Amino acid sequence: MSTVPLLSVENLSISFGGLKVIDDVSFTLEQGGRLALIGPNGAGKTTIFNLLSGVYRQDAGHVRLGGQLIDTVPSRQRIGFGMARSFQNIRLMPHLGVVENVMLGQHSRADRPGGLLAPLSFLGRSKARAEAEALLAEMGIEVMPGQDVSTLPYGIRKKIELVRALAARPRLLLLDEPAAGLNGAETEELMAFLDRISASGVTLLVVEHDMGLVRSLCTRAVVLNFGRKIYDGPTAEVQRDPLVLEAYLGPRHSDKSEASDVA
Amino acid sequence: GETIKIGNIVASSGFLKSVGESALTAFDIAVKEINDAGGVNGKPIELIRFDSGSDPRQASVGARKLIQDDDVLAILGPFSSGEARVALNDADRFKVLMIPTAASAPGLTDDSKYGWRLTEDESKQFGRLLAALTASDIPHETAEIVYVSDEVVANSAGTQLYPALMKEAGIEVGEPIPVQFKSFDVSAQVATIMKKNPDVVAVAGLPQSASKVIKELRRQGYEGRVIGSQIFADPNIVELFGPEGEGTLVVAGFWPGRTDAASTFNTEFLSQLEDKGIHKLGAHHTDAQAYDGVYLLKQLMEQTGVTGDEDKLDEERAELAAAMEGVSFNGIVGDNICFVGHDAELPGYVIEVTGGEWTKFAEAPADKCD
Amino acid sequence: MLLEVRDLEVTYGRTRAVQGVSFGVAQGEIVTVLGANGAGKTSLLRALHGARKPQGGQILFDGEDMTTLTPAARVARGMALVPEGRQIFVSMTVEENLLMGGYMRRDDAVHGDLAAIYDRFPNLAERRHMKATVLSGGEQQMLALGRALVSRPRLIMLDEPSLGLSPLFVEKLFDLIRELNRDGISILLVEQNTHMALEVAARGVVLELGREMLSGPAAELAANPHLAEAYLGAA
Amino acid sequence: MSGYWIGIITILAINIVFAYGIFLAVATGQLNLGGAGFQAIGAYSAAWLSAEMGMPLYVTIPASILVTGLIGFAFAFPILRLKGVYLVLGTFAFAEVVVGIIINSDALGGAMGLPVPDYIDWPVPVAGAVVAALICFYIMSTRLGLVVRAVHDDDVVSDLMGVDVRMVRVAMFALGAGLAGLSGGLYAHAYTYVEVQTFNSALSIYVLLYVLLGGAQTPWGPMVGAAFFTLVPELLRNLLPQMKVAVMSVFGVEGAVTPPDESWRFVLLGVVTVLMMVFRSEGLVTRQLVERLSHPFRRRSSNATQKEAEA
Amino acid sequence: MLLVQQIVNGLMVGSVYVTVAVAFTLTISILNFLNFTIPTLFMVAGMVGWGLAYFGLPFGLSGPLAWPLALAVGGLASVLCSLLVERFTFRYMRTRHGDSTEHAIPLVSSLGFLLILENLIRIFYGSDSQRFPGPSSDLTAQIGGIFVRIPQLVSFAIVMLLILGLVWMMKSTRIGRGLRAIAENPDAASILGVEPNRIVPVVFMLTGLLCGLAGALFAVNYGEVSPQMGEDIGSKAIAGMVVGGLGSLWGAVAGGIIVGLVEMLTIHFFGADAVQVAVWGALLVTLLMRPQGLFGHNAIGKGKL
Ligand SMILES: Nc1ncnc2c1ncn2[C@@H]1O[C@H](COP(=O)(O)OP(=O)(O)OP(=O)(O)O)[C@@H](O)[C@H]1O
Ligand SMILES: Nc1ncnc2c1ncn2[C@@H]1O[C@H](COP(=O)(O)OP(=O)(O)OP(=O)(O)O)[C@@H](O)[C@H]1O
Ligand SMILES: [Mg+2]
Ligand SMILES: [Mg+2]
């Protein structure tokens, strides 16, 4: 009902050692929206995620979540505001099992008193574990006991990261290249999955280089180049923007017809 | 049983390995002699041995094992004060006689009912040394004390016994100077001593600590005497100290020349160690005391007529322990040895290291017991 | 054949990641290996490069049996790997990373090669003295690529090189692959970007659960309906 | 029961409690090489209360936990700012300082040590070990345990998952210190004497070794590690003479064989330790092992699916 | 005057710590490995040197050797032991832990070696202190009334030369680069053709050499060796290394000397009992104020151990 956007980024800037990595970037994302954050390598997309989740502290600008200023909220508490993320370089916990990695994602929700000390697994049965297993099953990930996450194939690990973020039941999901390492068919499955997530009310902010996914999943795109916003508008038109074409997509995308591009 | 079983806790591994092994050899000699001569009450003695690895907790394990599992009548050992302190509690709890070997910490047996030591008091021995020093023409107006602060016996000797005795003997003595057991460089301590350049430096510490202090003293040009009591009175210091050790005065509780038996033991002891590849210059008084410990037990066992039978175990243990009260014993360390409290009164031999030899400088008979 | 693989087996405990795979890469040829997640592509490359001992089979490079040689020996003979997950040295600078690529080289021309790589990857040139840890994901991928090139390989094995690269840069990457190939370097390409991989490659091998499912000329594979369904996604 | 085994079990039980104390810190990724310091604090608290204040056991033992836990808590804040080797050496320095202070304090007996009036027999240390084990097993099976392991693996991601990394580290460090203190309290009463020389740096190293060799991924590790280091030398006590006889007979030597040097026990212990690490480098017990063992059924079923797939 | 002598004493002791501290720094900064066998290697050099000078080669192969020769062989023994440690600790860590960073493993194995070496020495040479038959002449010089130990000066000079060589090696040679790569990411390093099994032993050889040198010079200097001789030096050298900072060899030099000075001045002003608290307290304070030590690099030594 509210007209306040779920996420609003206002004049965000950060520099490292004199290098302006994010330069006065603003955009908003309404509740339930699907926004793609794209741009060439090193444009600052991951840096934006790091600013949103509090890994970095911005030099200037503000971030609002649901209208509330979260600039001073410590990174640890941001997930409690309903914001969960995945990482570009997979960061699963190597010594936790697959299910346990997902259960870690539920941590921010365990707010009932004594929650920290409630047993998680008594003879393998418990709500948290069951829920995590169900989520995994939904992604089609089968769990073998004792399987080391670090030995899993890249694509599977990427999916587990996504499930871990989902386990926090976020309002806003930040995904950093979710389709990296997936082939065409797998990317389609992922799209369908994200569609369902989005339909259930979760807002998506996706960094992705797979334009097929970007265009069929997201309605709007923000394009960064050298830390500046160079485009903000519907995904359908992004590849007609000359600036974007030159900096990001390359000639191939402008030449080809849309149909073959989706593949 | 076929044999009379005696427990024997030794340190044959860990940092006390070498000294523990000497004591072990002394035990074996005594047992073999006794058994060759027909044993005790018609039965051979059997030493049941347990290695404590120089660890007090293992000494306690050993005591319990020997007492509860092996049904020994009494226990010889453990070796060090640290081990004895823990194991003596077990002896008292199970009411079994225990005679530690080299544990010379002051007051160790004060609260113990079943622990007895064939060990002479450090302060008494040092007093004898001072008496010999006073009687000699060695200058001794001023003195400094160096002690190993993290070693129980040395600490109490250096901070309490030595200063008191020296003041009593009219020697002007400075504040005791601590060194740490593990530290290898004592140049800073010695530099402060050299500033005062005393006639005598008293060292309270085990041979390796004493050796460091003495070498450093000589290096910095000290020319007076170094004295110490029985803590480092090991015949091997002659070699360990080397030429720097010349003139050192110590007090030993054993003199091989005292009786034929003593010298026989010393010779046998050295040859057995040589066979094991251990090079020793003479028996340490703790080795002699270990040897005598076996004979003391033999005397007690003969006196009480123990049989070593399993069904009489408890009463025979009690008899043995009770027989220690008022006992008088002849051994290689001395004759008519008696006990005050639970510690023996032993003679002292003031030893001087001269010309690379372990020579007798003076001697003092054992004190009388009342 | 420059590289010849015969009945290769790679297992991890009970998991049989590669089961009896055979194929070859001719001098100056581009061969692509396709397959779903967990098909065993990475395991195959690890075995080819010597990071993982194969449990069976044979690897021939230039007619020489490589099966028991160390990775160093393989690098010395001209094999290079751009590994999955980039594996760059994060505490070293960009330039040091590139120099590490020339570890096995004994000549002095390395610095000249670096210049060529900086030309190709301007992002790296700008950040040559920065610690590699601050690079963006795509920049790290470029670094891993550049590093492999510094060793002047005869055969370069790429494990999902387009991962994390922007579309424009993916184009450039495939141009680069063609260019390298024109210079006579053989390429073994593992890719999830099936379309482009088949476009650039002469031949392809498709793995499924560690087994060789299909293989043949790339054009044939691209036309294969089964493959389209399994890997390309509905168009 | 055999006196020997009572003695060994007492040592083992105390070692297990001690190992769990270090385990809790190690489980969060903080190698604590100050074990001896914490055990000393526990032992001296109990000893002093018992000897000087005449306090009964049910005061001294809890006090040993409490005092050490509080000191651990206070120390955790500054020390846990350190990372990696610096942290290891910081905790090591802490233990040295503790021992240095004790040896200089006359109230605690200095180098002389303190006698402890109250004796406890083996059931108390064993109970202590059981309690410590239960606490650790329980913690590791809760969400807190999950979080502890997550912090061990990656503190940045844990933080983003909403985990209060600092709180978890401090809490585990302090709780671990408390358990190490308990082991000290038990030590004081089981051996009725404490002397500071016992709490040397080798002790800190060994207890960390128990945890690392046993495996720090699951609470089984410290128990197995402590048992390994306590029992292997004991096993060799009996085995070694037999081994020597066997070896001698191979070389054709008959008859009585002198017992081997006892130090060989420790040489062999070292050899076995090195070999263990060669073959099981994450520690004897890993999470994978525990999971496989506790789900034998699931393993079979997944094997079956794999076979189906292969077929 | 006395104070000057004490400062000189501090520098002298410090120079003993320096050699061992450099050995520690070498393995920790290159391989991120706290090598607990270092004090033992130091002891092995001294004890084996003594054993050869006293008994000669085992199995009656020779009579007592001349002390310089004996010490040289003792140093060699320490190098060999160090290589053995590498063979069974670091090598297995790499092969079995291709992609993980569990550096605690070699830590445990190195303790296993500590047990083995220490007890073997006890078995063959006993647990007592022994006099080392050094050069017959007095090696103390008196400069303006201040006592200076010649062997320590010599050893300090040798160590300085060694460090210069090490710094050059790490900076400018292929081995140096390969070692850095292995330390950071053994998997990636081997992909590029670095062979850990060939170049990691170099570090262990150097470690053994440093320990052997330190042990030999110690024996000459103090005229005494014992199976416990490594313990105090080991922990003080660690303190020195940390004070100096883990990344830097020069830091280890400075740290070792600082620890020596702190020790001797504490003894002078407060007595030996205060040394433990002073040295380790100073270390703790340094760490809390400057967590990377005086000269340490920020990144080194913070990896997961
Ligand atoms: N901590 C840092 N210090 C210095 N520079 C940094 C830091 N973090 C990021 N950068 C620089 O900022 C730029 C943007 O990085 P970022 O990771 O946000 O890019 P990106 O848009 O996610 O790119 P990609 O698509 O390749 O992942 C990069 O050039 C990177 O080198
Ligand atoms: N170190 C390992 N230990 C155990 N199993 C492993 C290990 N590495 C890989 N595997 C298993 O081997 C199989 C093949 O994995 P591999 O990484 O080769 O797949 P992939 O084809 O490269 O997948 P992706 O495209 O996702 O990278 C998988 O089942 C994986 O779980
Ligand atoms: Mg990125
Ligand atoms: Mg792969």
Short mmCIF file of N, CA and C in Angstrom, two decimals, chain A residues 19 39-42 88-89 144 153-157 159 177 180-186 188 209 211 226 245-253 259 262-263, chain C residues 14 35-38 84 86 123 126-127 130 136-140 142 160 163-169 171 192 194-196 199 229-235:
data_model
loop_
_atom_site.label_atom_id
_atom_site.label_comp_id
_atom_site.label_asym_id
_atom_site.label_seq_id
_atom_site.Cartn_x
_atom_site.Cartn_y
_atom_site.Cartn_z
N LEU A 19 40.73 6.27 -5.53
CA LEU A 19 40.00 5.81 -6.71
C LEU A 19 38.51 5.78 -6.40
N GLY A 39 26.60 -3.97 -15.58
CA GLY A 39 27.69 -3.08 -15.95
C GLY A 39 28.95 -3.86 -16.19
N PRO A 40 29.90 -3.24 -16.85
CA PRO A 40 31.13 -3.96 -17.17
C PRO A 40 31.89 -4.40 -15.91
N ASN A 41 32.90 -5.22 -16.15
CA ASN A 41 33.69 -5.71 -15.03
C ASN A 41 34.39 -4.54 -14.35
N GLY A 42 34.29 -4.53 -13.05
CA GLY A 42 34.94 -3.49 -12.28
C GLY A 42 34.14 -2.20 -12.24
N GLN A 88 29.61 -13.20 -4.93
CA GLN A 88 30.11 -13.49 -6.27
C GLN A 88 31.14 -14.63 -6.21
N ASN A 89 32.11 -14.49 -5.31
CA ASN A 89 33.04 -15.59 -5.09
C ASN A 89 32.45 -16.42 -3.97
N MET A 144 24.03 -35.57 0.46
CA MET A 144 24.62 -36.80 0.97
C MET A 144 25.23 -36.50 2.32
N PRO A 153 30.41 -29.49 -7.14
CA PRO A 153 30.63 -28.74 -8.38
C PRO A 153 30.23 -27.28 -8.19
N TYR A 154 30.88 -26.43 -8.96
CA TYR A 154 30.69 -25.00 -8.84
C TYR A 154 29.22 -24.60 -8.88
N GLY A 155 28.51 -25.11 -9.85
CA GLY A 155 27.12 -24.72 -10.03
C GLY A 155 26.26 -25.06 -8.83
N ILE A 156 26.52 -26.20 -8.24
CA ILE A 156 25.74 -26.61 -7.07
C ILE A 156 26.03 -25.69 -5.89
N ARG A 157 27.30 -25.36 -5.74
CA ARG A 157 27.65 -24.48 -4.63
C ARG A 157 26.96 -23.13 -4.79
N LYS A 159 24.17 -22.60 -6.16
CA LYS A 159 22.76 -22.74 -5.79
C LYS A 159 22.60 -22.80 -4.27
N GLU A 177 25.53 -12.43 -9.39
CA GLU A 177 25.74 -13.39 -10.46
C GLU A 177 25.26 -14.80 -10.11
N ALA A 180 26.08 -17.58 -12.78
CA ALA A 180 27.45 -17.89 -13.18
C ALA A 180 27.71 -19.37 -12.97
N GLY A 181 28.27 -20.01 -13.96
CA GLY A 181 28.60 -21.42 -13.82
C GLY A 181 27.44 -22.35 -14.14
N LEU A 182 26.32 -21.77 -14.55
CA LEU A 182 25.20 -22.64 -14.93
C LEU A 182 25.09 -22.63 -16.46
N ASN A 183 24.68 -23.77 -17.02
CA ASN A 183 24.49 -23.76 -18.47
C ASN A 183 23.07 -23.29 -18.81
N GLY A 184 22.78 -23.24 -20.09
CA GLY A 184 21.50 -22.68 -20.52
C GLY A 184 20.30 -23.28 -19.83
N ALA A 185 20.25 -24.60 -19.80
CA ALA A 185 19.10 -25.27 -19.20
C ALA A 185 19.01 -24.97 -17.72
N GLU A 186 20.15 -25.01 -17.09
CA GLU A 186 20.15 -24.76 -15.65
C GLU A 186 19.76 -23.33 -15.35
N GLU A 188 17.72 -21.60 -17.01
CA GLU A 188 16.25 -21.51 -17.13
C GLU A 188 15.56 -22.00 -15.87
N HIS A 209 25.53 -11.10 -15.52
CA HIS A 209 26.03 -10.81 -16.87
C HIS A 209 25.26 -11.57 -17.94
N MET A 211 22.53 -11.84 -20.08
CA MET A 211 21.47 -10.91 -20.46
C MET A 211 20.13 -11.61 -20.67
N PHE A 226 32.21 2.59 -14.60
CA PHE A 226 33.17 3.34 -13.79
C PHE A 226 32.52 3.96 -12.56
N LEU A 245 25.42 -0.07 -24.80
CA LEU A 245 25.95 -0.96 -25.83
C LEU A 245 27.46 -0.85 -25.91
N GLU A 246 27.92 0.37 -25.87
CA GLU A 246 29.33 0.59 -26.05
C GLU A 246 30.12 0.07 -24.85
N ALA A 247 29.60 0.38 -23.66
CA ALA A 247 30.38 0.05 -22.47
C ALA A 247 30.21 -1.40 -22.05
N TYR A 248 29.07 -1.98 -22.32
CA TYR A 248 28.76 -3.24 -21.66
C TYR A 248 28.44 -4.39 -22.60
N LEU A 249 27.48 -4.14 -23.49
CA LEU A 249 26.96 -5.29 -24.23
C LEU A 249 27.77 -5.64 -25.46
N GLY A 250 28.31 -4.66 -26.08
CA GLY A 250 29.08 -4.95 -27.28
C GLY A 250 28.20 -5.05 -28.50
N PRO A 251 28.83 -5.00 -29.67
CA PRO A 251 28.09 -4.92 -30.94
C PRO A 251 27.17 -6.13 -31.16
N ARG A 252 27.57 -7.28 -30.73
CA ARG A 252 26.83 -8.50 -31.00
C ARG A 252 25.38 -8.37 -30.55
N HIS A 253 25.21 -7.75 -29.37
CA HIS A 253 23.86 -7.67 -28.82
C HIS A 253 22.96 -6.73 -29.59
N ALA A 259 15.25 -12.80 -30.28
CA ALA A 259 14.95 -14.21 -30.03
C ALA A 259 16.23 -15.01 -29.79
N VAL A 262 18.08 -14.59 -26.37
CA VAL A 262 17.62 -15.16 -25.10
C VAL A 262 18.36 -16.45 -24.80
N ALA A 263 18.74 -17.16 -25.78
CA ALA A 263 19.29 -18.47 -25.59
C ALA A 263 20.54 -18.48 -24.73
N ARG C 14 34.37 -42.69 -3.04
CA ARG C 14 33.36 -43.47 -3.74
C ARG C 14 32.86 -42.77 -5.00
N GLY C 35 28.96 -30.07 -20.35
CA GLY C 35 28.33 -30.98 -19.39
C GLY C 35 27.69 -30.20 -18.27
N ALA C 36 26.72 -30.82 -17.62
CA ALA C 36 25.99 -30.17 -16.54
C ALA C 36 26.87 -30.02 -15.31
N ASN C 37 26.34 -29.37 -14.30
CA ASN C 37 27.06 -29.27 -13.04
C ASN C 37 27.35 -30.66 -12.50
N GLY C 38 28.60 -30.87 -12.14
CA GLY C 38 28.96 -32.17 -11.56
C GLY C 38 29.22 -33.23 -12.60
N GLU C 84 39.31 -23.48 -12.33
CA GLU C 84 38.02 -23.06 -11.81
C GLU C 84 38.25 -22.25 -10.55
N ARG C 86 39.44 -19.37 -10.30
CA ARG C 86 40.52 -18.40 -10.55
C ARG C 86 41.83 -18.68 -9.84
N ASN C 123 42.01 -3.16 -17.71
CA ASN C 123 41.65 -3.13 -16.28
C ASN C 123 42.85 -3.54 -15.44
N GLU C 126 45.70 -0.82 -15.30
CA GLU C 126 45.45 0.24 -14.33
C GLU C 126 45.77 -0.20 -12.92
N ARG C 127 45.59 -1.47 -12.65
CA ARG C 127 45.71 -1.93 -11.27
C ARG C 127 46.95 -2.78 -11.04
N MET C 130 48.24 -2.97 -7.56
CA MET C 130 47.30 -3.20 -6.46
C MET C 130 47.34 -4.66 -6.06
N SER C 136 37.80 -6.78 -8.92
CA SER C 136 36.43 -7.26 -9.04
C SER C 136 36.48 -8.69 -9.60
N GLY C 137 35.34 -9.37 -9.51
CA GLY C 137 35.30 -10.76 -9.94
C GLY C 137 35.81 -10.93 -11.36
N GLY C 138 35.33 -10.10 -12.27
CA GLY C 138 35.72 -10.22 -13.67
C GLY C 138 37.20 -9.92 -13.85
N GLU C 139 37.67 -8.94 -13.11
CA GLU C 139 39.09 -8.59 -13.22
C GLU C 139 39.97 -9.76 -12.76
N GLN C 140 39.51 -10.44 -11.74
CA GLN C 140 40.27 -11.60 -11.28
C GLN C 140 40.31 -12.68 -12.35
N MET C 142 40.22 -12.15 -15.51
CA MET C 142 41.19 -11.70 -16.51
C MET C 142 42.60 -12.01 -16.04
N GLU C 160 35.81 -22.79 -17.60
CA GLU C 160 34.79 -21.75 -17.54
C GLU C 160 35.39 -20.35 -17.50
N LEU C 163 33.22 -17.06 -16.96
CA LEU C 163 32.51 -16.89 -15.69
C LEU C 163 32.73 -15.48 -15.14
N GLY C 164 31.65 -14.75 -14.96
CA GLY C 164 31.76 -13.45 -14.33
C GLY C 164 32.20 -12.33 -15.26
N LEU C 165 32.33 -12.64 -16.54
CA LEU C 165 32.74 -11.58 -17.47
C LEU C 165 31.52 -10.93 -18.09
N SER C 166 31.64 -9.66 -18.35
CA SER C 166 30.51 -8.93 -18.95
C SER C 166 30.35 -9.40 -20.40
N PRO C 167 29.16 -9.22 -20.97
CA PRO C 167 28.93 -9.70 -22.34
C PRO C 167 29.97 -9.17 -23.31
N LEU C 168 30.27 -7.89 -23.19
CA LEU C 168 31.26 -7.31 -24.08
C LEU C 168 32.59 -8.02 -23.93
N PHE C 169 32.91 -8.30 -22.69
CA PHE C 169 34.20 -8.93 -22.47
C PHE C 169 34.21 -10.39 -22.88
N GLU C 171 32.72 -11.47 -25.43
CA GLU C 171 33.05 -11.37 -26.86
C GLU C 171 34.55 -11.30 -27.06
N GLN C 192 30.19 -23.18 -19.89
CA GLN C 192 28.75 -23.30 -19.69
C GLN C 192 28.02 -22.52 -20.77
N THR C 194 27.33 -22.64 -23.77
CA THR C 194 27.41 -23.70 -24.77
C THR C 194 27.42 -23.16 -26.20
N HIS C 195 26.55 -22.17 -26.43
CA HIS C 195 26.45 -21.61 -27.76
C HIS C 195 27.78 -21.13 -28.29
N MET C 196 28.34 -20.24 -27.52
CA MET C 196 29.57 -19.63 -27.99
C MET C 196 30.70 -20.65 -28.05
N GLU C 199 30.43 -22.51 -31.11
CA GLU C 199 30.69 -21.64 -32.24
C GLU C 199 32.19 -21.57 -32.53
N GLU C 229 18.23 -29.56 -25.78
CA GLU C 229 17.30 -29.64 -24.67
C GLU C 229 18.03 -29.62 -23.33
N ALA C 230 19.13 -30.39 -23.26
CA ALA C 230 19.79 -30.55 -21.97
C ALA C 230 20.63 -29.36 -21.58
N TYR C 231 21.26 -28.72 -22.57
CA TYR C 231 22.22 -27.70 -22.17
C TYR C 231 21.92 -26.29 -22.66
N LEU C 232 21.21 -26.18 -23.74
CA LEU C 232 21.10 -24.85 -24.30
C LEU C 232 19.92 -24.08 -23.75
N GLY C 233 18.98 -24.81 -23.20
CA GLY C 233 17.78 -24.13 -22.73
C GLY C 233 16.89 -23.86 -23.93
N ALA C 234 15.61 -23.78 -23.66
CA ALA C 234 14.68 -23.55 -24.76
C ALA C 234 14.95 -22.19 -25.36
N ALA C 235 14.92 -22.13 -26.63
CA ALA C 235 15.20 -20.85 -27.27
C ALA C 235 13.94 -19.99 -27.29
#
